[in-house]
Amino acid sequence: MSATQEDVARRAGVSRQLVSLVVRGDPRVSAERRRAVKAAMAELNYRPNAAARALAERRSGVIGVLVASIANPFFGNVVDYLRGPVAERGLTPLVAFGQEDPSVEAEAIDHFLQIGVAALVLVSPLLDPARVREAAEEVPVVVVARDPMGGKVDTVSSANRMGGLLACRHAIEADYDHIVYVGREKQVDGSVSMQRQIGYLDAMEEAGRRSEALTVLAGHHVGQTIEEVFDRVGSTNCCFIAVNDIIAVEIVAELGLRGIRPGSDVGVIGYDNTYLAGMHGLEITSIDQNYEATGAHIADLVHTRLADPSLAGRHRVIEPHLVKRKSSRRKPWGRPAH
């Protein structure tokens, strides 16, 4: 079996990132570390990929885009709205999937750097921020849907606390007896979804109903979660505010199995406003993150950092808005026509 960059890094006592820098002949590597890496390469008979090195030397017009999952259409929306703005700047996105696994994400980033991408766009990564900051020392890095990471890492996110507030205010105005926030079972540090829950609590506090606030975490058995909520509050007069549209769809499906149609007795509000929310038969009220603005901000951050790599990390926040649909339409909206 041939040696890998990780093997070389272990033998030389350095990071994989530094090995990648040596392979590409980056002048920022000290002479001492360069000698250590080259000695390890010789000892392990490591042969860098010539094609990758050639690409790296001329820096491609490719942006490496890493998304956490192919299952959630939120990621597809980000990529779709990114294509146009980066194409205007002569760049083309190349997409990889992290499979919601930090080790897979790290491997994908290494491959992107080896082929000489011009920049990296990481959408909801699970990778340790320190590893992301390392990559940002080599190429521009924009992280989407995460809190600021420091260093030279640029970040773009929706104002998620405001989004949670808007969703809960809508549920309060619809006059549901119980308003429940449904989060994910696996929480991630720095995840913007945590801000959505805080926004929900803000709205409950604002309405004088903070003591009634209830958060549940949805795992593989959403139906069981719903039953437990109904049992706990002693009523089906509830509105569920889901952390994303995927969970909102699961809630609607589970309610359907019980013969309950969202909108009257039970309300459902999602987040992300993906195509799922607007599908006929679902029609789920959802928070829209403004994908067009997201794509434009990503492209601008990449463009300006390519021009000036010394910039400190910047954070762009985009204002979300509520898209009302039947899943929460308990009362008529607007004024009646005359």
GROMACS .gro file of C-alpha atoms in nm:
model
  338
    1MET     CA    1   0.000   0.000   0.000
    2SER     CA    2   0.138   0.341  -0.100
    3ALA     CA    3   0.199   0.606   0.163
    4THR     CA    4  -0.047   0.890   0.207
    5GLN     CA    5  -0.008   1.251   0.315
    6GLU     CA    6  -0.141   1.149   0.655
    7ASP     CA    7   0.138   0.888   0.686
    8VAL     CA    8   0.396   1.151   0.597
    9ALA     CA    9   0.247   1.398   0.847
   10ARG     CA   10   0.267   1.141   1.129
   11ARG     CA   11   0.627   1.049   1.047
   12ALA     CA   12   0.737   1.415   1.025
   13GLY     CA   13   0.535   1.520   1.330
   14VAL     CA   14   0.344   1.790   1.142
   15SER     CA   15  -0.012   1.848   1.020
   16ARG     CA   16  -0.148   1.713   0.691
   17GLN     CA   17  -0.201   2.074   0.594
   18LEU     CA   18   0.170   2.145   0.620
   19VAL     CA   19   0.255   1.838   0.411
   20SER     CA   20   0.016   1.971   0.147
   21LEU     CA   21   0.196   2.306   0.156
   22VAL     CA   22   0.534   2.139   0.103
   23VAL     CA   23   0.397   1.934  -0.188
   24ARG     CA   24   0.281   2.254  -0.354
   25GLY     CA   25   0.609   2.434  -0.283
   26ASP     CA   26   0.450   2.702  -0.070
   27PRO     CA   27   0.721   2.952   0.037
   28ARG     CA   28   0.561   3.010   0.378
   29VAL     CA   29   0.694   2.676   0.510
   30SER     CA   30   1.016   2.710   0.710
   31ALA     CA   31   1.331   2.540   0.582
   32GLU     CA   32   1.345   2.317   0.891
   33ARG     CA   33   0.991   2.184   0.852
   34ARG     CA   34   1.035   2.145   0.476
   35ARG     CA   35   1.342   1.926   0.536
   36ALA     CA   36   1.151   1.715   0.792
   37VAL     CA   37   0.860   1.659   0.555
   38LYS     CA   38   1.083   1.576   0.259
   39ALA     CA   39   1.283   1.332   0.473
   40ALA     CA   40   0.959   1.158   0.572
   41MET     CA   41   0.850   1.148   0.206
   42ALA     CA   42   1.178   0.984   0.107
   43GLU     CA   43   1.164   0.736   0.393
   44LEU     CA   44   0.807   0.633   0.309
   45ASN     CA   45   0.863   0.650  -0.068
   46TYR     CA   46   0.575   0.896  -0.096
   47ARG     CA   47   0.500   1.021  -0.447
   48PRO     CA   48   0.276   1.332  -0.474
   49ASN     CA   49   0.011   1.330  -0.744
   50ALA     CA   50   0.174   1.513  -1.032
   51ALA     CA   51  -0.154   1.626  -1.183
   52ALA     CA   52  -0.272   1.768  -0.854
   53ARG     CA   53   0.054   1.954  -0.808
   54ALA     CA   54   0.031   2.099  -1.157
   55LEU     CA   55  -0.321   2.224  -1.088
   56ALA     CA   56  -0.209   2.373  -0.760
   57GLU     CA   57   0.075   2.563  -0.918
   58ARG     CA   58  -0.156   2.750  -1.152
   59ARG     CA   59  -0.454   2.774  -0.909
   60SER     CA   60  -0.774   2.664  -1.078
   61GLY     CA   61  -1.087   2.870  -1.123
   62VAL     CA   62  -1.274   2.616  -0.914
   63ILE     CA   63  -1.441   2.674  -0.577
   64GLY     CA   64  -1.463   2.366  -0.357
   65VAL     CA   65  -1.810   2.353  -0.201
   66LEU     CA   66  -1.857   2.110   0.087
   67VAL     CA   67  -2.211   2.042   0.207
   68ALA     CA   68  -2.301   1.832   0.509
   69SER     CA   69  -2.565   1.616   0.343
   70ILE     CA   70  -2.741   1.545   0.015
   71ALA     CA   71  -3.070   1.465   0.193
   72ASN     CA   72  -3.167   1.815   0.306
   73PRO     CA   73  -3.270   2.041   0.012
   74PHE     CA   74  -3.139   2.342   0.206
   75PHE     CA   75  -2.790   2.253   0.082
   76GLY     CA   76  -2.903   2.229  -0.278
   77ASN     CA   77  -3.062   2.574  -0.249
   78VAL     CA   78  -2.736   2.726  -0.127
   79VAL     CA   79  -2.542   2.572  -0.417
   80ASP     CA   80  -2.806   2.673  -0.675
   81TYR     CA   81  -2.801   3.037  -0.566
   82LEU     CA   82  -2.421   3.038  -0.545
   83ARG     CA   83  -2.360   2.933  -0.907
   84GLY     CA   84  -2.462   3.259  -1.074
   85PRO     CA   85  -2.268   3.505  -0.853
   86VAL     CA   86  -1.944   3.303  -0.865
   87ALA     CA   87  -1.978   3.243  -1.242
   88GLU     CA   88  -1.987   3.621  -1.287
   89ARG     CA   89  -1.641   3.623  -1.127
   90GLY     CA   90  -1.505   3.345  -1.349
   91LEU     CA   91  -1.536   3.070  -1.088
   92THR     CA   92  -1.707   2.730  -1.096
   93PRO     CA   93  -1.832   2.537  -0.790
   94LEU     CA   94  -1.725   2.176  -0.743
   95VAL     CA   95  -1.946   2.004  -0.482
   96ALA     CA   96  -1.852   1.732  -0.231
   97PHE     CA   97  -2.063   1.578   0.046
   98GLY     CA   98  -1.938   1.550   0.403
   99GLN     CA   99  -2.189   1.280   0.506
  100GLU     CA  100  -2.225   1.460   0.841
  101ASP     CA  101  -1.888   1.312   0.942
  102PRO     CA  102  -1.597   1.541   1.044
  103SER     CA  103  -1.336   1.292   0.919
  104VAL     CA  104  -1.501   1.278   0.576
  105GLU     CA  105  -1.513   1.659   0.571
  106ALA     CA  106  -1.143   1.682   0.655
  107GLU     CA  107  -1.058   1.438   0.376
  108ALA     CA  108  -1.268   1.633   0.126
  109ILE     CA  109  -1.096   1.960   0.220
  110ASP     CA  110  -0.754   1.796   0.174
  111HIS     CA  111  -0.853   1.676  -0.173
  112PHE     CA  112  -0.982   2.021  -0.266
  113LEU     CA  113  -0.656   2.180  -0.157
  114GLN     CA  114  -0.450   1.921  -0.343
  115ILE     CA  115  -0.620   2.003  -0.674
  116GLY     CA  116  -0.566   2.373  -0.616
  117VAL     CA  117  -0.912   2.517  -0.566
  118ALA     CA  118  -0.930   2.895  -0.559
  119ALA     CA  119  -1.147   2.896  -0.244
  120LEU     CA  120  -1.356   2.679  -0.015
  121VAL     CA  121  -1.723   2.718   0.079
  122LEU     CA  122  -1.825   2.499   0.372
  123VAL     CA  123  -2.200   2.472   0.437
  124SER     CA  124  -2.291   2.367   0.794
  125PRO     CA  125  -1.961   2.184   0.857
  126LEU     CA  126  -1.913   1.965   1.164
  127LEU     CA  127  -1.536   2.001   1.147
  128ASP     CA  128  -1.348   2.154   1.438
  129PRO     CA  129  -1.311   2.532   1.386
  130ALA     CA  130  -0.934   2.505   1.435
  131ARG     CA  131  -0.910   2.280   1.128
  132VAL     CA  132  -1.119   2.528   0.928
  133ARG     CA  133  -0.889   2.813   1.035
  134GLU     CA  134  -0.591   2.609   0.912
  135ALA     CA  135  -0.746   2.578   0.567
  136ALA     CA  136  -0.816   2.953   0.566
  137GLU     CA  137  -0.443   3.017   0.589
  138GLU     CA  138  -0.408   2.861   0.243
  139VAL     CA  139  -0.716   2.972   0.048
  140PRO     CA  140  -1.022   3.190   0.110
  141VAL     CA  141  -1.277   3.001   0.321
  142VAL     CA  142  -1.641   3.098   0.363
  143VAL     CA  143  -1.850   2.903   0.615
  144VAL     CA  144  -2.228   2.910   0.578
  145ALA     CA  145  -2.480   2.857   0.861
  146ARG     CA  146  -2.230   2.861   1.146
  147ASP     CA  147  -2.125   3.116   1.406
  148PRO     CA  148  -1.804   3.319   1.342
  149MET     CA  149  -1.491   3.103   1.370
  150GLY     CA  150  -1.214   3.362   1.400
  151GLY     CA  151  -0.889   3.380   1.209
  152LYS     CA  152  -0.932   3.450   0.838
  153VAL     CA  153  -1.254   3.248   0.811
  154ASP     CA  154  -1.547   3.443   0.665
  155THR     CA  155  -1.900   3.340   0.768
  156VAL     CA  156  -2.251   3.393   0.631
  157SER     CA  157  -2.568   3.308   0.818
  158SER     CA  158  -2.932   3.400   0.847
  159ALA     CA  159  -3.039   3.598   1.154
  160ASN     CA  160  -3.157   3.273   1.308
  161ARG     CA  161  -3.261   3.416   1.642
  162MET     CA  162  -3.491   3.654   1.455
  163GLY     CA  163  -3.622   3.362   1.248
  164GLY     CA  164  -3.717   3.169   1.561
  165LEU     CA  165  -3.881   3.483   1.699
  166LEU     CA  166  -4.087   3.536   1.381
  167ALA     CA  167  -4.204   3.174   1.378
  168CYS     CA  168  -4.314   3.183   1.742
  169ARG     CA  169  -4.484   3.521   1.710
  170HIS     CA  170  -4.688   3.380   1.422
  171ALA     CA  171  -4.792   3.079   1.633
  172ILE     CA  172  -4.890   3.309   1.919
  173GLU     CA  173  -5.098   3.528   1.686
  174ALA     CA  174  -5.275   3.215   1.556
  175ASP     CA  175  -5.383   3.152   1.917
  176TYR     CA  176  -5.261   2.797   1.971
  177ASP     CA  177  -5.285   2.690   2.336
  178HIS     CA  178  -4.943   2.527   2.338
  179ILE     CA  179  -4.636   2.620   2.131
  180VAL     CA  180  -4.359   2.361   2.117
  181TYR     CA  181  -4.009   2.395   1.970
  182VAL     CA  182  -3.881   2.077   1.804
  183GLY     CA  183  -3.502   2.065   1.776
  184ARG     CA  184  -3.254   1.805   1.663
  185GLU     CA  185  -3.137   1.525   1.888
  186LYS     CA  186  -2.772   1.589   1.799
  187GLN     CA  187  -2.678   1.949   1.871
  188VAL     CA  188  -2.360   2.098   1.724
  189ASP     CA  189  -2.148   2.365   1.892
  190GLY     CA  190  -2.161   2.683   1.687
  191SER     CA  191  -2.469   2.564   1.502
  192VAL     CA  192  -2.700   2.848   1.409
  193SER     CA  193  -3.001   2.623   1.478
  194MET     CA  194  -2.946   2.682   1.850
  195GLN     CA  195  -3.020   3.049   1.786
  196ARG     CA  196  -3.360   2.952   1.645
  197GLN     CA  197  -3.455   2.802   1.979
  198ILE     CA  198  -3.342   3.118   2.160
  199GLY     CA  199  -3.562   3.324   1.929
  200TYR     CA  200  -3.856   3.099   2.015
  201LEU     CA  201  -3.791   3.161   2.384
  202ASP     CA  202  -3.763   3.536   2.320
  203ALA     CA  203  -4.112   3.540   2.169
  204MET     CA  204  -4.258   3.334   2.453
  205GLU     CA  205  -4.103   3.578   2.701
  206GLU     CA  206  -4.236   3.872   2.502
  207ALA     CA  207  -4.589   3.728   2.521
  208GLY     CA  208  -4.563   3.658   2.894
  209ARG     CA  209  -4.569   3.284   2.828
  210ARG     CA  210  -4.208   3.192   2.908
  211SER     CA  211  -4.317   2.941   3.175
  212GLU     CA  212  -4.515   2.751   2.908
  213ALA     CA  213  -4.216   2.709   2.675
  214LEU     CA  214  -4.145   2.348   2.584
  215THR     CA  215  -3.854   2.217   2.376
  216VAL     CA  216  -3.833   1.857   2.257
  217LEU     CA  217  -3.560   1.689   2.053
  218ALA     CA  218  -3.661   1.478   1.755
  219GLY     CA  219  -3.465   1.162   1.684
  220HIS     CA  220  -3.566   0.869   1.465
  221HIS     CA  221  -3.916   0.843   1.613
  222VAL     CA  222  -4.092   1.172   1.548
  223GLY     CA  223  -4.432   1.008   1.598
  224GLN     CA  224  -4.337   0.908   1.949
  225THR     CA  225  -4.217   1.264   2.016
  226ILE     CA  226  -4.553   1.406   1.906
  227GLU     CA  227  -4.748   1.161   2.123
  228GLU     CA  228  -4.533   1.247   2.423
  229VAL     CA  229  -4.604   1.619   2.370
  230PHE     CA  230  -4.980   1.563   2.345
  231ASP     CA  231  -4.970   1.351   2.661
  232ARG     CA  232  -4.760   1.604   2.847
  233VAL     CA  233  -4.977   1.909   2.770
  234GLY     CA  234  -5.303   1.713   2.777
  235SER     CA  235  -5.423   1.851   2.444
  236THR     CA  236  -5.369   1.842   2.067
  237ASN     CA  237  -5.419   2.219   2.050
  238CYS     CA  238  -5.050   2.272   1.973
  239CYS     CA  239  -4.826   2.443   1.723
  240PHE     CA  240  -4.494   2.271   1.650
  241ILE     CA  241  -4.206   2.496   1.545
  242ALA     CA  242  -3.949   2.271   1.379
  243VAL     CA  243  -3.578   2.347   1.348
  244ASN     CA  244  -3.593   2.273   0.973
  245ASP     CA  245  -3.832   2.169   0.697
  246ILE     CA  246  -3.723   1.805   0.709
  247ILE     CA  247  -3.851   1.764   1.064
  248ALA     CA  248  -4.160   1.972   0.982
  249VAL     CA  249  -4.246   1.731   0.699
  250GLU     CA  250  -4.201   1.435   0.934
  251ILE     CA  251  -4.438   1.598   1.183
  252VAL     CA  252  -4.700   1.659   0.913
  253ALA     CA  253  -4.669   1.296   0.798
  254GLU     CA  254  -4.709   1.164   1.152
  255LEU     CA  255  -5.012   1.385   1.210
  256GLY     CA  256  -5.163   1.252   0.889
  257LEU     CA  257  -5.136   0.896   1.018
  258ARG     CA  258  -5.352   1.010   1.310
  259GLY     CA  259  -5.608   1.174   1.085
  260ILE     CA  260  -5.502   1.525   1.185
  261ARG     CA  261  -5.461   1.797   0.921
  262PRO     CA  262  -5.228   2.082   1.022
  263GLY     CA  263  -5.368   2.431   1.022
  264SER     CA  264  -5.665   2.411   1.257
  265ASP     CA  265  -5.623   2.201   1.572
  266VAL     CA  266  -5.251   2.150   1.518
  267GLY     CA  267  -5.006   2.394   1.363
  268VAL     CA  268  -4.668   2.320   1.204
  269ILE     CA  269  -4.397   2.575   1.115
  270GLY     CA  270  -4.071   2.475   0.947
  271TYR     CA  271  -3.744   2.653   0.875
  272ASP     CA  272  -3.544   2.702   0.549
  273ASN     CA  273  -3.842   2.735   0.311
  274THR     CA  274  -3.719   2.456   0.084
  275TYR     CA  275  -3.927   2.311  -0.199
  276LEU     CA  276  -4.065   2.056   0.049
  277ALA     CA  277  -4.250   2.326   0.240
  278GLY     CA  278  -4.431   2.441  -0.071
  279MET     CA  279  -4.534   2.099  -0.203
  280HIS     CA  280  -4.904   2.044  -0.268
  281GLY     CA  281  -5.053   1.849   0.022
  282LEU     CA  282  -4.790   1.976   0.266
  283GLU     CA  283  -4.799   2.356   0.231
  284ILE     CA  284  -4.592   2.421   0.541
  285THR     CA  285  -4.539   2.768   0.681
  286SER     CA  286  -4.162   2.821   0.694
  287ILE     CA  287  -3.887   3.075   0.754
  288ASP     CA  288  -3.706   3.178   0.435
  289GLN     CA  289  -3.333   3.250   0.477
  290ASN     CA  290  -3.303   3.450   0.151
  291TYR     CA  291  -3.085   3.219  -0.058
  292GLU     CA  292  -3.027   3.482  -0.325
  293ALA     CA  293  -2.862   3.715  -0.071
  294THR     CA  294  -2.666   3.421   0.073
  295GLY     CA  295  -2.516   3.333  -0.266
  296ALA     CA  296  -2.431   3.696  -0.337
  297HIS     CA  297  -2.257   3.741   0.000
  298ILE     CA  298  -2.053   3.422  -0.042
  299ALA     CA  299  -1.932   3.528  -0.386
  300ASP     CA  300  -1.843   3.876  -0.264
  301LEU     CA  301  -1.649   3.745   0.036
  302VAL     CA  302  -1.449   3.508  -0.183
  303HIS     CA  303  -1.380   3.779  -0.441
  304THR     CA  304  -1.260   4.039  -0.190
  305ARG     CA  305  -1.041   3.792  -0.003
  306LEU     CA  306  -0.877   3.673  -0.323
  307ALA     CA  307  -0.786   4.037  -0.378
  308ASP     CA  308  -0.663   4.084  -0.019
  309PRO     CA  309  -0.581   3.759   0.170
  310SER     CA  310  -0.472   3.953   0.480
  311LEU     CA  311  -0.827   4.055   0.574
  312ALA     CA  312  -0.954   3.947   0.916
  313GLY     CA  313  -1.254   3.716   0.921
  314ARG     CA  314  -1.584   3.885   0.837
  315HIS     CA  315  -1.939   3.785   0.929
  316ARG     CA  316  -2.246   3.862   0.715
  317VAL     CA  317  -2.596   3.826   0.864
  318ILE     CA  318  -2.904   3.804   0.640
  319GLU     CA  319  -3.254   3.895   0.757
  320PRO     CA  320  -3.507   3.609   0.719
  321HIS     CA  321  -3.881   3.635   0.660
  322LEU     CA  322  -4.188   3.423   0.729
  323VAL     CA  323  -4.370   3.252   0.441
  324LYS     CA  324  -4.724   3.167   0.551
  325ARG     CA  325  -4.898   2.852   0.425
  326LYS     CA  326  -5.189   2.628   0.525
  327SER     CA  327  -5.005   2.437   0.799
  328SER     CA  328  -5.055   2.729   1.041
  329ARG     CA  329  -5.359   2.897   0.889
  330ARG     CA  330  -5.592   2.885   1.185
  331LYS     CA  331  -5.727   3.234   1.132
  332PRO     CA  332  -5.788   3.435   0.813
  333TRP     CA  333  -5.492   3.654   0.716
  334GLY     CA  334  -5.529   4.012   0.604
  335ARG     CA  335  -5.851   4.198   0.544
  336PRO     CA  336  -6.154   4.050   0.370
  337ALA     CA  337  -6.215   4.163   0.012
  338HIS     CA  338  -6.501   4.409  -0.046
   0.00000   0.00000   0.00000
